[in-house]
Each structure stands twice: as structure tokens, then as C-alpha cells.
Coordinates of C-alpha atoms and ligand atoms in Angstrom, one line a residue:
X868 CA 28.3 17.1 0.6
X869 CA 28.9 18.3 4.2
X870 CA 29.6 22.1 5.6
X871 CA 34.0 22.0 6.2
X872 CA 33.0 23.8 9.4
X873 CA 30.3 22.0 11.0
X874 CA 30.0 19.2 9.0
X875 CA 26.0 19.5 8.6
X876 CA 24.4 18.4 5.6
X877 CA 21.9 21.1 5.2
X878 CA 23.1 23.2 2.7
X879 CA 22.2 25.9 0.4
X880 CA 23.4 26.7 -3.0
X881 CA 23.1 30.6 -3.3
X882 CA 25.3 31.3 -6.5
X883 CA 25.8 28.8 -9.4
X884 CA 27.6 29.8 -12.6
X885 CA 30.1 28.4 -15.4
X886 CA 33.6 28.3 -14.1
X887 CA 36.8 27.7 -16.6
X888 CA 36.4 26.7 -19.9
X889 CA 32.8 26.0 -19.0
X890 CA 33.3 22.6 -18.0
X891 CA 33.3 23.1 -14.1
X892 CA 30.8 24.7 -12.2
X893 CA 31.6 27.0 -9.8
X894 CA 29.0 27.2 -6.3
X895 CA 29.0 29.3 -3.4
X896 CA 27.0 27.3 -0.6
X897 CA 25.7 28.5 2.3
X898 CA 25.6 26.1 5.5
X899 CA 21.9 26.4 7.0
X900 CA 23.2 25.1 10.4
X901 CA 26.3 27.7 11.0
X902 CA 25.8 29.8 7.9
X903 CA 29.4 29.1 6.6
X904 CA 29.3 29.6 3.3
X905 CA 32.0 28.4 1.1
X906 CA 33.3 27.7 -2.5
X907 CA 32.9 24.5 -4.5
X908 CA 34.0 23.7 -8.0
X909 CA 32.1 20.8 -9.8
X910 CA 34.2 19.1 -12.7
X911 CA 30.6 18.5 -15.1
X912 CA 31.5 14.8 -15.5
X913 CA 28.1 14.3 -15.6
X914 CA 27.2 11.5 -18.6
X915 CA 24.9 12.9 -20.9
X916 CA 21.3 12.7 -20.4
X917 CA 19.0 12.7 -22.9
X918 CA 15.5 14.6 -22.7
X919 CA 12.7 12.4 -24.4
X920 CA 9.8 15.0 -25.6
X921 CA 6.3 14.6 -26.3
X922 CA 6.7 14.4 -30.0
X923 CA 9.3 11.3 -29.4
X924 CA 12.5 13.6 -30.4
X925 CA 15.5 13.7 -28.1
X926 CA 17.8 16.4 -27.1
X927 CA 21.0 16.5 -24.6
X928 CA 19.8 18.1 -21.3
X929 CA 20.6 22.1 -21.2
X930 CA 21.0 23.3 -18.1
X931 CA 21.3 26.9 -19.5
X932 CA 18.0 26.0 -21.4
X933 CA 16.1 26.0 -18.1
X934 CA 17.8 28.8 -16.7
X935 CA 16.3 31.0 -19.8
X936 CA 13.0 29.2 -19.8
X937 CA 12.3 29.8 -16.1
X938 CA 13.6 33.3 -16.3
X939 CA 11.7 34.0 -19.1
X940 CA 8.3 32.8 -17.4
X941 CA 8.2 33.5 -13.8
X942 CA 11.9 35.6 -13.6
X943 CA 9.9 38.8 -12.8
X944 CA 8.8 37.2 -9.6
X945 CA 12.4 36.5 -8.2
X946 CA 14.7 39.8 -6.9
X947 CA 17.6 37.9 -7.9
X948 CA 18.8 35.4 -10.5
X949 CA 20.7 33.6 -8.1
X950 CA 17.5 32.0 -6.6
X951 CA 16.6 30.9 -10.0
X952 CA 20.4 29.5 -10.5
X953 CA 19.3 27.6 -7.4
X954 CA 16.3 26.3 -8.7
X955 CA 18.1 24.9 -11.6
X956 CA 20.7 23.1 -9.8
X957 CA 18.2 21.4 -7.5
X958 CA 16.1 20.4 -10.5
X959 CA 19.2 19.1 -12.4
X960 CA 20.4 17.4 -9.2
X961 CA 17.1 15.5 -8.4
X962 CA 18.0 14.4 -12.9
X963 CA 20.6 12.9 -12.1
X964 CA 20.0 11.9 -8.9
X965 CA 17.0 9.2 -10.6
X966 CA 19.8 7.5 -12.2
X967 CA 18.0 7.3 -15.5
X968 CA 20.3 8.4 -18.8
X969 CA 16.6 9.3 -20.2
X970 CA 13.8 11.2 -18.5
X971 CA 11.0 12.8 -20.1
X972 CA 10.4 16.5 -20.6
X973 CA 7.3 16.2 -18.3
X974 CA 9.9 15.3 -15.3
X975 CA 12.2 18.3 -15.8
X976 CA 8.6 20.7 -15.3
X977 CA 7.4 19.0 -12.8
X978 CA 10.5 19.6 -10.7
X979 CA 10.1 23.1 -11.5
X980 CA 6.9 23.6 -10.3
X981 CA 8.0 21.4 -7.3
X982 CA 10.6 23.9 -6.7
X983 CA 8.5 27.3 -7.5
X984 CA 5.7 26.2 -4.9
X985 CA 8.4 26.2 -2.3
X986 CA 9.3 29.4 -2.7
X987 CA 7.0 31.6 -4.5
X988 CA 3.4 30.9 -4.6
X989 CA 3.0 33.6 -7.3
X990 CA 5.5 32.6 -9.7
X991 CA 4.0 28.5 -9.3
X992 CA 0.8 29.2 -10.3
X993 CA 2.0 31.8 -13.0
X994 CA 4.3 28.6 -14.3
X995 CA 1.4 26.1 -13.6
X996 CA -1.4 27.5 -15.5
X997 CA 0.5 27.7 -18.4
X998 CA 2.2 24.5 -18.1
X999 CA 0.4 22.0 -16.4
X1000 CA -2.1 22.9 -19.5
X1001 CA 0.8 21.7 -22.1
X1002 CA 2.5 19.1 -20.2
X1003 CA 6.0 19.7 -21.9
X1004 CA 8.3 22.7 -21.2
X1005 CA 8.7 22.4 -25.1
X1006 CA 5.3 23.6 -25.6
X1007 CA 4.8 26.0 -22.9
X1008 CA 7.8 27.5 -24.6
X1009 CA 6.7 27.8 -28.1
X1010 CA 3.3 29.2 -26.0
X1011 CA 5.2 31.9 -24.8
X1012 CA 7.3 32.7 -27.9
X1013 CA 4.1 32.7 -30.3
X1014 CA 2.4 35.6 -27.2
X1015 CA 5.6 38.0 -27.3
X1016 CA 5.4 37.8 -31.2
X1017 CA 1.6 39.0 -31.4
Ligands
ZN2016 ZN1 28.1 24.5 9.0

């Protein structure tokens, strides 16, 4: 995708969310060369991709899943939601950018911590300790659900 003004590359996506019945996505991008920003709306024709996890099971990738995992772990060290919107379209785009219809859950949490020590050294090593410890986003999940219920 190019900026429509300047036709740079380099862009930024600085709001995400569900547009229509949930089957488009809607994305306001910010051109880093010109700062342009404009709208985009994504028809998800993405094929489905399945999410092979540690114990062998398989699930559909969730998007939305991430979202509230992240959120839930580190969301305390981002001002605004919209950065961790971002960091969930860049890990979902580096998915499907592999070209794989199956990736591990190990992949998805590494791109996440990819993403978090690019932008917030606090909020990496709060995600890392936890989950580089687990290796799956599955179990640094359940981690985190068992420590809110004690
Ligand atoms: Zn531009």
C-alpha cells in the first residue's frame, strides 16, 4: 500500500477497528513521509489460518483474541488502545504475510514481543518474563487468569 498523496510506502496504521457487519476492517493510516493520513477499508478475505498450540489442538486465528490478551498483560503501559490495535495488525500482517495456512502459537508471541521491544521497553520485558517462561500465549494466559483468581 502507498500514501494517495505522496505515494511513499512508509506508513502507519494509527486506528484499526471492525467496520460493517464485521467483515471489513476499517484503518486510518498515517503517511510517515507527508503525514497524510487517510481511510482504508479491508474486505477480511483473508483464508483461515489455523493456530497449532503446544498441546497439538488447533483453533482459527482471533484477531480480537490478541487484542484482549495483550491488553490484558501489558495494556497498562500503552496511553491509548490504538497503539495496541497497531500492534495487532502488524503481528497479524507479518501471519499472513509467511504464507503458511498453519503457524504455531509460539510465532504469534514472538511477534508480539518483537513488536513491544520496539516501542515500550517496560511493557516487553513485563510480556517476556511471563512468556518467554511458557512459550505459548495459551499458557501465559491461563498464568494470568489463575493470578487474578487468587
Ligand atoms: Zn505521503
Amino acid at each position: 500500500m502507498k500514501c494517495p498523496h505522496c505515494q511513499a510506502a512508509d506508513l502507519k496504521v494509527i486506528e484499526s477497528r471492525e467496520a460493517g457487519d464485521g467483515d471489513a476492517i476499517r484503518r486510518r493510516r498515517e503517511c510517515l513521509q507527508c503525514q497524510h493520513r487517510f481511510t482504508t477499508y479491508e474486505r477480511i478475505e483473508r483464508p483461515p489460518l489455523a493456530v497449532l498450540k503446544k498441546e497439538g489442538e488447533r483453533e482459527l486465528f482471533d484477531r480480537r483474541k490478541l487484542f484482549v490478551a495483550i491488553h490484558r498483560s501489558v495494556g497498562k503501559f500503552f496511553t491509548s488502545e490504538v497503539e495496541i490495535e497497531e500492534i495487532v495488525a502488524r503481528v497479524e500482517d507479518a501471519l499472513y504475510n509467511c504464507g503458511e495456512n498453519e503457524i504455531l502459537s509460539r510465532q504469534i508471541g514472538d511477534l508480539v514481543l518483537e513488536e513491544l521491544a520496539r516501542r515500550n521497553k517496560v511493557a516487553y520485558v513485563r510480556f517476556a518474563s511471563v512468556y518467554r517462561e511458557f512459550k505459548s500465549i495459551d499458557e501465559f494466559e491461563q498464568v494470568l487468569r489463575q493470578l487474578r483468581h487468587t
